[in-house]
Amino acid sequence: MRNTTMAFLFCLISSIAHAQEIVDLNKAMKCSEPQKVMNYFVDTHKEIPVWVGKTVHNSHITLLMNRETRSWTMIEYDDRLACVLGAGEDKSASSKPEI
């Protein structure tokens, strides 16, 4: 029984330690000229900018949202290129992200 308990604790500690690592991720993204990307989401999804932030790399991140459908899109852009970081529908408002 003691060996089983020790094995369980080892697995638990190992998985917690592993979960604390931050890894680099490469994912395919849709990118184009900034005005084309913005116009697409404004015209097609009726999303408007609700938040804009500047990154430490001198790019900008904008959160677009359609308040009626609750669709949203997050775009990172600079002077020459804009990429969609993520998009979806906000099913609930929360001040704390669920991870």
Steps between C-alpha positions, in 0.01 A plus 500: 500500500783738588670440163173573320455823695859605431459425129178703490666797674798481262266507197301787648810709576647422157183606320474821704864586429448425132185714486699802619724502192433753226569369152543666162218428259503528124157524343373596160348850490303695244688821411471778243532876468365671815221693329379192311481295822320774693256567216416130471388469862326838505313437173436125525443449874400855598769500769639827630815570703428493874858489628845586360834436666863553402749214545861521612593418138328817369210315345137549597236255612136583439195320631205532262152406615144486373292589806183342354638161398780507762751389238855623554833504319845587632748637247868590538639742244774744410538733201534220246327184627198398710436149634196350667603370843164353584126527449185365654179574685479632853245278672556655844661807646770426754779697658695180561610283207427130523822308435 
